[in-house]
XYZ file of C-alpha atoms in Angstrom:
581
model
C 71.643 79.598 73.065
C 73.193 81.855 75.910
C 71.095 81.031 79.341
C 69.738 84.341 79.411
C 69.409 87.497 77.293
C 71.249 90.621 77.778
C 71.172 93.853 77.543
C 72.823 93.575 73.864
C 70.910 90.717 72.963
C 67.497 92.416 73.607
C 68.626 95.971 71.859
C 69.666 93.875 68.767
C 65.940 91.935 68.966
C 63.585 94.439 70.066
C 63.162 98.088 69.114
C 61.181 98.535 72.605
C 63.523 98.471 74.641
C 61.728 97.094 77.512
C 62.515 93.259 78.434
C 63.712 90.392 76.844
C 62.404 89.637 73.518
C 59.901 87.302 73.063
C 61.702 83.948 71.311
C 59.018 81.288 69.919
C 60.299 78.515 67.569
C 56.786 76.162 68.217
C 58.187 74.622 71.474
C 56.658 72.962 73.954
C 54.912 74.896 76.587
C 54.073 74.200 80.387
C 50.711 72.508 79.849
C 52.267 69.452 79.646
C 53.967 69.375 82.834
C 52.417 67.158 85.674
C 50.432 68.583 88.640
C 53.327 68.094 90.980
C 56.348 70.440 88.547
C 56.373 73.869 88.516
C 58.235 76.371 90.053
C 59.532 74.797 93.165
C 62.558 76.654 93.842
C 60.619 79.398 94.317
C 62.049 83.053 92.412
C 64.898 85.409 92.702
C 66.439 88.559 91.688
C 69.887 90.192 91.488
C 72.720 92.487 90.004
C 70.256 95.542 90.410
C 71.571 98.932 88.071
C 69.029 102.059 88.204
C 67.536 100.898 85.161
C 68.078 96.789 85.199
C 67.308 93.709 86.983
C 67.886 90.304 86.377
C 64.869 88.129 87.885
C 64.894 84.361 88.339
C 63.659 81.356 88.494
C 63.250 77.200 87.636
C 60.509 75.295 86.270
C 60.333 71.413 87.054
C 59.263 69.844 84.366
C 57.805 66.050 84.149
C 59.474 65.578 80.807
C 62.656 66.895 79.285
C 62.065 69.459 76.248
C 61.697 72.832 75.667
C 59.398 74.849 77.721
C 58.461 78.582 77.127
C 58.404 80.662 79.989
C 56.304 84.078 80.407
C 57.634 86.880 83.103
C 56.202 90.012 84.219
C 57.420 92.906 86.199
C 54.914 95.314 87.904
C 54.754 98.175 89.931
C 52.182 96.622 92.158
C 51.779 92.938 93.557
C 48.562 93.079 91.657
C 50.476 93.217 88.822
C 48.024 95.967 87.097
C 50.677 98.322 86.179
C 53.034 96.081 84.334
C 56.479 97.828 83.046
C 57.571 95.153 80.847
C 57.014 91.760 80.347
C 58.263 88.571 77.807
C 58.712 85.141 76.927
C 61.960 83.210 77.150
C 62.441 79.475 76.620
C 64.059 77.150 78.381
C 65.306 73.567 78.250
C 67.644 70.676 79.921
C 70.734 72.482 78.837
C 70.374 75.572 81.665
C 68.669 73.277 83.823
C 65.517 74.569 83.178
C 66.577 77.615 84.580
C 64.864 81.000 83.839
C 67.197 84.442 83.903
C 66.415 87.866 82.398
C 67.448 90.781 82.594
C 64.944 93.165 83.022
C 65.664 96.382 81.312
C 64.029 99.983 80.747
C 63.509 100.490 84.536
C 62.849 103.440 86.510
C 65.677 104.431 89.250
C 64.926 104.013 93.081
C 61.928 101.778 92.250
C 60.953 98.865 94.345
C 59.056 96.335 91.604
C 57.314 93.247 91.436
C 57.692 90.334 89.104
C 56.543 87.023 88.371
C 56.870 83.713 85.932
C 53.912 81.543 84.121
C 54.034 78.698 82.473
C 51.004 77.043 80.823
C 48.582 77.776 83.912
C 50.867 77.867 86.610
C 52.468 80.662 88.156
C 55.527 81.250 90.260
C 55.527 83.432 93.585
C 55.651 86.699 93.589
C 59.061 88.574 93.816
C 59.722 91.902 94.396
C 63.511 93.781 94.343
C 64.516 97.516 94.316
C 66.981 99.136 91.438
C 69.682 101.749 92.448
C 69.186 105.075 93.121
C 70.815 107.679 90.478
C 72.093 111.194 92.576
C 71.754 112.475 95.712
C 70.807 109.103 97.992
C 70.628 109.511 102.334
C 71.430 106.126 103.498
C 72.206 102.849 101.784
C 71.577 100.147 103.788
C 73.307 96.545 102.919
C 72.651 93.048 104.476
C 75.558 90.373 104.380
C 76.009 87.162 104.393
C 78.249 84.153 103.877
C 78.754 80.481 104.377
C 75.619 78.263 103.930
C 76.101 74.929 105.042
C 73.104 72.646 104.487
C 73.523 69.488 106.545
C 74.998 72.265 109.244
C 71.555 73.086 110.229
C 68.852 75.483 109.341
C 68.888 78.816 107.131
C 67.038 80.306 110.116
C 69.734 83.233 109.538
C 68.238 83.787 106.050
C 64.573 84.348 107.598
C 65.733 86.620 109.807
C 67.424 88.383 107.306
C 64.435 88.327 105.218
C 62.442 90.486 108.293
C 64.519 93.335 107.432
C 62.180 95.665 105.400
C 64.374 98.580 104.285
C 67.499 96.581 102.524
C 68.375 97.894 99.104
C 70.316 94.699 98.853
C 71.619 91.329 100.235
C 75.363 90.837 99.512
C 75.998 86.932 99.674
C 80.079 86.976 100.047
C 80.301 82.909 99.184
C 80.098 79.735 99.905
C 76.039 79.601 99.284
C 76.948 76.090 98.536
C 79.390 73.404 100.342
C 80.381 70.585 98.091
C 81.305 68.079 100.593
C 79.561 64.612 100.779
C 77.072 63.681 102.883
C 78.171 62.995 106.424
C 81.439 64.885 106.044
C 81.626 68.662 107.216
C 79.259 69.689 109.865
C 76.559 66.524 109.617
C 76.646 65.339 112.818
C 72.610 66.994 112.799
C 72.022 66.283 109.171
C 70.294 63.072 109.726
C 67.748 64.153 112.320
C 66.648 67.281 111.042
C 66.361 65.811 107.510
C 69.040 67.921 105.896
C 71.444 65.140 104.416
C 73.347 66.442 101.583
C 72.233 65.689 98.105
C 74.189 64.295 95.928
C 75.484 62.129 98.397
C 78.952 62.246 96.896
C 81.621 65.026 96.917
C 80.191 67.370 93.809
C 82.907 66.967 90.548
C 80.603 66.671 87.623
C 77.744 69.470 86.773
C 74.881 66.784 87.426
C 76.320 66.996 90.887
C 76.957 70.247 91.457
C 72.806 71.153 89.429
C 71.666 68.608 92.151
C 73.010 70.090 94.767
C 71.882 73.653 94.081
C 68.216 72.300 93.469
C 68.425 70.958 97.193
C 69.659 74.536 98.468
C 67.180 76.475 96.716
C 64.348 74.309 97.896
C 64.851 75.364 101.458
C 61.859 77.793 102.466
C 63.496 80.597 104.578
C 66.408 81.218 101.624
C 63.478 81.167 99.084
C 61.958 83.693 101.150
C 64.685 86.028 101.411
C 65.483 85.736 97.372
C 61.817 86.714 97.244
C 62.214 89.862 99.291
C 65.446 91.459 98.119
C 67.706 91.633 95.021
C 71.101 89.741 95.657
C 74.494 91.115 94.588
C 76.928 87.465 94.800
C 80.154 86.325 94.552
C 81.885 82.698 94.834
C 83.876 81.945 97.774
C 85.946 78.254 97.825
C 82.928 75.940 98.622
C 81.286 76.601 95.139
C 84.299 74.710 93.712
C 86.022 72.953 96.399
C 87.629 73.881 99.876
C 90.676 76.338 99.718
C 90.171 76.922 95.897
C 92.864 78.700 93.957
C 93.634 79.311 90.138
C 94.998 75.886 89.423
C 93.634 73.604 92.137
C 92.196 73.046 95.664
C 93.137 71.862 98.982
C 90.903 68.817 98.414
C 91.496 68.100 94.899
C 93.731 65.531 94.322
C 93.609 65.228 90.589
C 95.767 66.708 88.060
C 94.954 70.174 86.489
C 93.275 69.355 83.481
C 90.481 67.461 85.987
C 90.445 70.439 88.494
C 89.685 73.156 85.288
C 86.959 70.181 83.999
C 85.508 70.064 87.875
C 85.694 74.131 87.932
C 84.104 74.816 84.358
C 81.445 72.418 85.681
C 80.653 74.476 88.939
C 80.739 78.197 87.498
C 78.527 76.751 84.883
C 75.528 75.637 87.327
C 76.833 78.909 89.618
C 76.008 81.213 86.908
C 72.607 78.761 86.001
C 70.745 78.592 89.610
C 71.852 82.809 90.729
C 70.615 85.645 89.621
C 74.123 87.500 88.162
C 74.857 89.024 85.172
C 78.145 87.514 83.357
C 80.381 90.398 82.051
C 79.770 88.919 78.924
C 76.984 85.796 77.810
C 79.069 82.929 78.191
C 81.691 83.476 80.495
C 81.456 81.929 83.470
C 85.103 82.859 84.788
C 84.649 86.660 85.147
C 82.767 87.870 88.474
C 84.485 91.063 89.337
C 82.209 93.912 88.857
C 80.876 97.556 90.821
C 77.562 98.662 91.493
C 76.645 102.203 91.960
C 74.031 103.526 95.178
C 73.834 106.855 93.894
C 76.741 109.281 95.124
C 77.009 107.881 98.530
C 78.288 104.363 97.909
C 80.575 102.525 95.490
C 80.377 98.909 95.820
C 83.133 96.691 93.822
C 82.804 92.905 93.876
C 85.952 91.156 94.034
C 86.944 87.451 93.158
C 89.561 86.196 95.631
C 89.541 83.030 94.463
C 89.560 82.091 90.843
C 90.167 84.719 88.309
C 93.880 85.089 89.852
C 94.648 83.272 93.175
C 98.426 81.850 93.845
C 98.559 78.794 95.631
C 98.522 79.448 99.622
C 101.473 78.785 101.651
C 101.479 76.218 104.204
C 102.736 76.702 107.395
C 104.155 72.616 106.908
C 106.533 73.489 104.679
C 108.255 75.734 106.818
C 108.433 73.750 110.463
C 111.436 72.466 111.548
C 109.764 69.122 112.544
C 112.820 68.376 115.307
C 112.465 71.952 116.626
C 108.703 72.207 116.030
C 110.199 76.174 114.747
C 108.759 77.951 111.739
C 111.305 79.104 109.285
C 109.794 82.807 109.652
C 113.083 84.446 107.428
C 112.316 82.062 104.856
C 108.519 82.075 105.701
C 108.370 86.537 105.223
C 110.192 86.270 102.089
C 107.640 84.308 100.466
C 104.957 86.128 102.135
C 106.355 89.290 100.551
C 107.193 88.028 96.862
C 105.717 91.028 94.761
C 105.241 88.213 92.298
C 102.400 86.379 94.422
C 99.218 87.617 93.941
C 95.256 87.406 95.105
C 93.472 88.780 92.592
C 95.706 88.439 89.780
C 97.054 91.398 88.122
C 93.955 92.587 85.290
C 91.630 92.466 88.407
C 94.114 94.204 90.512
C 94.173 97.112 88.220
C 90.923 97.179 87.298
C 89.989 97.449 91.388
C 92.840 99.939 91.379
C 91.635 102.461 88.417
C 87.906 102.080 89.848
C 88.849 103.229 93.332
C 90.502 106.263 91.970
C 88.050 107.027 89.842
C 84.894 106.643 91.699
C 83.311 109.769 92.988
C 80.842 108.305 95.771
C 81.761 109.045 99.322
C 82.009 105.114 100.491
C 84.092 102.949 98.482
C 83.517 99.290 99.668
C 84.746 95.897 98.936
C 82.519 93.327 98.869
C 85.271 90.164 98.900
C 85.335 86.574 100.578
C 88.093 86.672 102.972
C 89.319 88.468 106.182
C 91.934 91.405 104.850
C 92.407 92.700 108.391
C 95.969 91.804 109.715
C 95.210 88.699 112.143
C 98.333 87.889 113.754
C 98.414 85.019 116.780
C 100.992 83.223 118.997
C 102.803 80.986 116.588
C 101.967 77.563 118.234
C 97.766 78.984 117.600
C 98.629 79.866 114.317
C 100.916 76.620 112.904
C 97.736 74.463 114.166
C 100.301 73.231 116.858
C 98.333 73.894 119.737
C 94.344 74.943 119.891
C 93.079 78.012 121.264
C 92.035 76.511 124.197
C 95.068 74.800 124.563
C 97.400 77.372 124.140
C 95.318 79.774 126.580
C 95.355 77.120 128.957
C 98.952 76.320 128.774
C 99.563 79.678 128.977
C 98.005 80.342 132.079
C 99.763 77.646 133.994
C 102.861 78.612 132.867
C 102.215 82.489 134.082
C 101.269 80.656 137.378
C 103.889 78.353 137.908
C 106.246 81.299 137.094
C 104.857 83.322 139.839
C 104.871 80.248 142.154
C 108.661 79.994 141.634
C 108.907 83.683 142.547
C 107.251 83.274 145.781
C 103.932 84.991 144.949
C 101.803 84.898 148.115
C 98.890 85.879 146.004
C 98.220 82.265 145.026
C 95.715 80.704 145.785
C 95.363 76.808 147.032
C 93.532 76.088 143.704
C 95.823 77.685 141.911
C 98.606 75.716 143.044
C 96.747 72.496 142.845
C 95.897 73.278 139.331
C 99.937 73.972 138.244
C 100.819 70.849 140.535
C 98.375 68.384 138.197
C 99.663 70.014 135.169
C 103.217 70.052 135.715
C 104.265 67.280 133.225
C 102.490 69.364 130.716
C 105.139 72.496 131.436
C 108.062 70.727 129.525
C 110.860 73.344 128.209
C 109.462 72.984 124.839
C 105.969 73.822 125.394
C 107.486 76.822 127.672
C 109.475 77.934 124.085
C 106.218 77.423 122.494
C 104.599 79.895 124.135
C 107.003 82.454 123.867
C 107.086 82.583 120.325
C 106.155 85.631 118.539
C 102.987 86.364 116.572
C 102.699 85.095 112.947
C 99.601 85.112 110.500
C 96.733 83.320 111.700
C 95.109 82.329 108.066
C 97.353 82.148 105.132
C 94.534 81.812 102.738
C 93.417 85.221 104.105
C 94.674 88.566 102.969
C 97.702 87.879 105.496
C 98.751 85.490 102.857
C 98.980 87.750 100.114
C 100.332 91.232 102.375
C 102.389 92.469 99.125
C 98.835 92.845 97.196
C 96.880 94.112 100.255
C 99.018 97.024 100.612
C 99.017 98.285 97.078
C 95.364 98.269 97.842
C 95.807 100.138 101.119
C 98.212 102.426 99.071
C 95.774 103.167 96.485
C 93.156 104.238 98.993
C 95.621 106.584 101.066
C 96.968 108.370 97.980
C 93.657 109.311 96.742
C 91.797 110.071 100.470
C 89.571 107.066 100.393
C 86.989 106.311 102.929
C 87.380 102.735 102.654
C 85.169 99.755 103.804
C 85.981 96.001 103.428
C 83.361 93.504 103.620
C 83.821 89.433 103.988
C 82.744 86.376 105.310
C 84.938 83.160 104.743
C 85.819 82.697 108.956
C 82.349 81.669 110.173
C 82.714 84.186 112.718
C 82.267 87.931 113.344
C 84.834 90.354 112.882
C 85.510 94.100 112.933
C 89.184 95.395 111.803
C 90.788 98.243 111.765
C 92.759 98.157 108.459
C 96.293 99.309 109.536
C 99.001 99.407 106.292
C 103.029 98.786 106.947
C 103.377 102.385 108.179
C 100.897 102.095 111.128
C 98.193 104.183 109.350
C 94.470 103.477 109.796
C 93.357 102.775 106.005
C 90.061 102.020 106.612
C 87.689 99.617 107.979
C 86.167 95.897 107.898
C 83.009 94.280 109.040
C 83.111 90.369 108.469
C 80.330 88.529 109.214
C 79.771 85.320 110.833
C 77.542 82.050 109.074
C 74.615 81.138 108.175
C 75.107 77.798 109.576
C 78.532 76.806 108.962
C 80.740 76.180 112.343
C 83.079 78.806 113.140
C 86.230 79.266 115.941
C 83.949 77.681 118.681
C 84.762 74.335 117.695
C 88.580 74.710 119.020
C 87.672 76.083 121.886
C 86.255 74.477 125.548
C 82.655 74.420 125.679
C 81.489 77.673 127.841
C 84.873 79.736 127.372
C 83.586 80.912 124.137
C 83.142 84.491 125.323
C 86.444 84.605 127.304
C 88.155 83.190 124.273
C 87.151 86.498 122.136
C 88.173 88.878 124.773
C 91.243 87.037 124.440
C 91.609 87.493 121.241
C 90.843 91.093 120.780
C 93.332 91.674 123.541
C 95.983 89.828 121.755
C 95.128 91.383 117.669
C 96.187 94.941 117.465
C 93.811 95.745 115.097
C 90.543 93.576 115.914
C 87.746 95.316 117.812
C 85.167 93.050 117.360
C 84.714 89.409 117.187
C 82.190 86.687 117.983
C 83.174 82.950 117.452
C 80.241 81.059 118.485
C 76.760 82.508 116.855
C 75.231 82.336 113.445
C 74.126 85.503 111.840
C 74.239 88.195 109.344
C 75.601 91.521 109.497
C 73.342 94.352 108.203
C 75.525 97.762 106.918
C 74.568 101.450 106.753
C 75.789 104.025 105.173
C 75.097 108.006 105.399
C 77.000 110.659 104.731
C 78.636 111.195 108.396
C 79.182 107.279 108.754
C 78.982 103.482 108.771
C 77.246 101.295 110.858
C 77.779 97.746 110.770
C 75.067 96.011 113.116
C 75.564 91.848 114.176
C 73.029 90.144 114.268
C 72.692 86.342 115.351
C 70.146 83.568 115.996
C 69.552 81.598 118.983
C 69.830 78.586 117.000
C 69.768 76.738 113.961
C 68.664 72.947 115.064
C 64.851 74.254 114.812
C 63.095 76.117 112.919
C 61.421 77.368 115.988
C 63.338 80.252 116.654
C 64.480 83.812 117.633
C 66.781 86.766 117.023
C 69.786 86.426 119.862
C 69.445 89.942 121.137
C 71.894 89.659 123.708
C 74.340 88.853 120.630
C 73.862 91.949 118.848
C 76.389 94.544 118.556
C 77.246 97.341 117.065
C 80.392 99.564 115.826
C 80.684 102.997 113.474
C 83.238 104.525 111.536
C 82.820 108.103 110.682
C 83.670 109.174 107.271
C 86.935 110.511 107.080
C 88.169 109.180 109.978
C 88.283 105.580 109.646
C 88.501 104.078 112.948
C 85.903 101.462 114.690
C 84.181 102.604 117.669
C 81.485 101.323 119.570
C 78.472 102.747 118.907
C-alpha cells in the first residue's frame, strides 16, 4: 500500500469527496497498545493548497501489526464543527506513520485536526490553507539546519510564538546523519542530546531511528503543531555535500550510495508531512505553491534530482606555488554542461517563472545563490578568516612602517616586530591574490545555471526573491547577473543549532569579522556569523521584509529572543535592491 492516500486515490474510493477513505480489512486496532505507546511524536501538517492539507502523525505501538488510525479536522479546537474526517491504517512498513491528505477544504481557513486510536488521542494541530485572489500580506517563517547533539531547538519555540505565519519553510537539513560524538557534540553529552543511532545513518532502520529522536524533541513538536510546513532536503538528509551520484562522505561505490539514498528519501517522505508528486516516488521534491496573487513560491531541489559533482578547489592548487589554476579553474566553472538542478527541473523552474502571474516570485532552495567572492587564500581553506584578517593587517602595517609612517603607534610596531617571521614573501603573495568563490557547492559553483535563472527573471520583469539556508549563518544578497544588473534579492537564514562562520574566527571578533566581510562582498548587505535563528518574510504589494531573528542561546532551554540581534532589510517591488529598513 502507498503510505498515504492522495488526492486520486480518495476520488477513485469515495464519492464524497471529503478525506481519505475509510480502509478496514479486520485489522488490529489501538486497544492493544500498552499504556506507555501512543502518539509520542506529537502531530504535524504540511504542503497546504486552498483546498488541501496533508496532516501527520506516528503511533508507537507495543507490538508490530496493523493498527487503524481515525483523524479529524475541525473548524474549532472543540472539534464540534468537523469538515471531514477518516480512518487510515497503518503498519511496520511506513513506520507506523500516519499521512493524509486532507481534501475538500475551504480557502484562507485556519483548521484544526487530530488522530485516535483505540482510546487515545493525539494533540491537537491546527494549520491554515492558501488564500485564492486578492491576498494583503503573506507572511513566511524560515528555517534550516537542525543539528541535534548541537544543542537545543530553542529556535523552533521561538518560531512557534509567531502567531500570524501562513507557513514555516524548512530549507534542509532537519536531520544530520553524523554519528554520535562527531559534528557539533562537544555539548551532546551534558545536555542529554547524544545522537541516536549512534552510528553514521546508511540503512533505513538508521535513518527511521534517527527521525523518531528528532521528532521527539518538545519545542519542534510544538512548532509542527502550530503551523503547516512547506520542506525540502538539503545534504544532511542523505549525507554531507550530497550530489546525484555520491557524497563528500561516502566512500562506497554508486550502487551503495543510490541503496543509502533510496533508504533516506524513503523515511524523509515517512516522518514529514509532503505530498510526493506522485505515491511512490520518493526522488521528486520540486514543486510551487500559490498565496493568492501576491506570492508564487517554487520549491527547488539543489541536491538530488540533478546535482553535478562540486569542484574542489584541491584539484586546482599548484601545491609548490600554493596558486589556484583560476584559467583552468573558470573554464570548468563555466561548462554549460554542468548543472544544479539538472535540466527537466531547470525548465520546469524556467516555464513556471514565466508563467506565474503573482507579484513575488520566490525560491525556496538550500544554498546561498548570491555571488560570494573572498581573498583566494580564505576561500582555498589556506588560511582562516581570522588568519587572513590578521595577516593582513600586519602586513598593511609593516608596509606603512617601511614608508616612514609617523602615525604608528608603539603597539603597533611591537605587534609587526613579534610577527615578523610570519610576513614571509609567500604569505605577502597570498594576500594579494584576487577574489575567487567562497563555496563551490553554492550557486558560485554552478554560475552557468544561475544566470539562465537570472536571465529568465530579467526578460520577463520579475520581482524575484531567493530564499536558503545551508551556511549556518545570516545573509542578505543582492543578486547581481554577469552584466552588473540587480536581478533580485536573497534572505538566507542562519541555524537552528548547527555552528556557522564563528567557528573560524577569534573568539570576540565575531562582529568585526562581518563588517569585514560585507566590506569585502560586493553584493552582501547583511550577514551574521555567530547567532542561531530564523528569519521570518513578508510580503505586500509595495515590498519585502525579511526580519532576523536569533536566540540568546541554545545550551538551555531557559531562554530568550536576542533582541539586540535582530535586523531588518526591504526590497521594494520593482526595484530590487536591499535596504535597511
Amino acid at each position: 500500500m502507498n503510505q498515504f492516500f492522495s488526492r486520486r486515490d480518495f476520488l477513485a474510493m469515495s464519492a464524497k469527496g471529503v478525506g481519505a477513505a475509510v480502509i478496514s480489512y479486520g485489522l488490529m486496532g489501538c486497544t492493544h497498545t500498552s499504556d506507555k505507546a501512543g502518539f509520542l511524536h506529537g502531530v504535524a501538517s504540511g504542503d497546504p493548497t486552498d483546498s488541501d492539507l496533508i496532516i501527520w502523525t506516528r503511533i508507537t505501538p507495543k507490538n508490530e501489526g496493523d493498527f487503524v488510525v481515525s483523524w479529524e479536522v475541525a473548524t474549532d479546537a472543540d472539534f464540534k464543527t468537523i469538515i471531514t474526517n477518516g480512518e487510515t491504517t497503518t503498519n511496520t512498513d511506513r513506520d507506523y506513520t500516519v499521512k493524509v491528505d486532507a481534501i475538500g477544504l475551504e480557502s484562507s481557513q485556519q483548521y484544526f485536526y487530530r488522530f485516535k486510536c483505540g482510546k487515545k488521542y493525539s494533540e491537537i494541530g491546527k494549520a491554515k490553507t492558501l488564500a485564492v485572489g486578492s491576498v494583503e500580506q503573506v507572511k513566511l517563517a524560515i528555517l534550516s539546519c537542525s543539528n541535534f547533539p548541537a544543542g537545543h531547538f530553542n529556535v523552533y519555540k521561538l518560531a512557534a510564538e509567531i502567531g500570524d505565519l501562513d507557513a514555516v519553510l524548512h530549507l534542509g537539513d532537519y536531520i544530520y546523519e553524523y554519528k554520535d560524538g562527531s559534528y557539533a557534540s562537544e555539548n551532546a553529552k551534558s545536555l542529554g542530546r547524544e545522537s541516536k543511532p549512534n552510528n553514521e545513518l546508511f540503512n533505513l532502520a538508521d535513518y527511521r531511528t534517527r527521525y523518531a529522536q528528532y521528532k521527539e524533541d518538545p519545542s519542534l513538536k510544538l512548532l509542527h503543531a502550530n503551523v503547516a510546513f512547506i520542506n525540502v532536503w538539503d545534504d544532511h538528509e542523505i549525507s554531507d555535500n550530497t550530489w546525484l551520484e555520491g557524497a563528500k562522505s561516502h566512500v562506497d561505490d554508486k550502487e551503495n550510495f543510490n541503496a543509502r539514498k533510496e533508504a533516506a528519501l524513503q523515511a524523509y517522505f515517512e516522518w514529514l508531512p509532503l505530498r510526493p508528486a506522485n505515491p511512490g516516488n520518493n526522488n521528486e521534491i520540486y514543486r510551487s505553491f500559490k498565496f493568492g496573487d501576491l506570492v508564487d513560491l517554487h520549491m527547488l531541489d539543489t541536491r538530488v534530482i540533478g546535482r553535478d559533482k562540486q569542484l574542489d578547489y584541491q584539484n586546482y592548487l599548484n601545491w609548490n606555488t600554493k596558486v589556484i589554476d583560476k584559467e583552468r579553474l573558470y573554464v570548468d566553472l563555466h561548462d554549460s554542461n554542468r548543472s544544479m538542478l539538472g535540466s527537466e527541473q531547470l525548465h520546469w523552474l524556467q516555464n513556471t517563472l514565466v508563467s506565474s502571474t503573482s507579484k513575488w516570485q520566490v525560491l525556496g532552495q538550500q544554498v546561498l545563490m548570491g555571488k560570494t567572492y573572498l581573498p583566494e587564500p580564505i576561500s582555498s581553506g589556506q588560511l582562516s578568516i581570522s588568519e587572513y584578517i590578521e595577516l593582513n593587517n600586519l602586513a598593511s602595517l609593516n608596509q606603512r612602517i617601511n614608508q616612514n609612517d609617523i602615525n604608528i603607534t608603539a603597539s603597533e610596531h611591537l605587534a609587526v616586530s613579534e610577527n615578523k617571521e610570519r610576513l614571509t614573501e609567500n604569505v605577502i603573495a597570498q594576500l594579494t591574490m584576487p577574489e575567487i568563490p567562497f563555496n563551490l557547492d553554492a550557486w558560485d559553483g554552478y554560475p552557468y545555471e544561475r544566470e539562465l535563472i537570472y536571465s529568465t527573471a530579467k526578460a520577463n520583469d520579475i520581482n524575484l526573491v531567493v530564499l536558503a539556508g545551508d551556511t549556518h549563518n545570516a545573509w542578505a544578497n543582492d543578486l547581481v547577473d554577469e552584466q552588473g544588473d540587480v536581478i533580485g534579492v536573497e534572505f538566507a537564514t542562519s541555524s537552528v543549532s548547527s555552528p556557522g562562520l564563528e567557528v573560524d574566527v577569534v573568539e570576540g571578533e565575531e562582529n568585526f569579522t562581518e563588517e569585514t566581510l560585507v566590506n569585502m562582498v560586493d553584493d552582501l548587505k547583511y550577514l551574521n556569523i555567530k547567532d542561531r535563528g530564523f528569519t521570518v518574510v513578508t510580503f505586500t504589494e509595495e515590498q519585502v521584509k525579511s526580519d532576523w531573528h536569533y536566540v540568546d542561546t541554545i545550551l538551555s532551554t531557559q531562554f530568550s529572543e536576542n533582541i539586540a540581534r535582530h535586523y531588518s532589510v526591504i526590497s521594494k517591488a520593482e526595484s530590487p535592491k536591499i535596504t535597511n529598513n
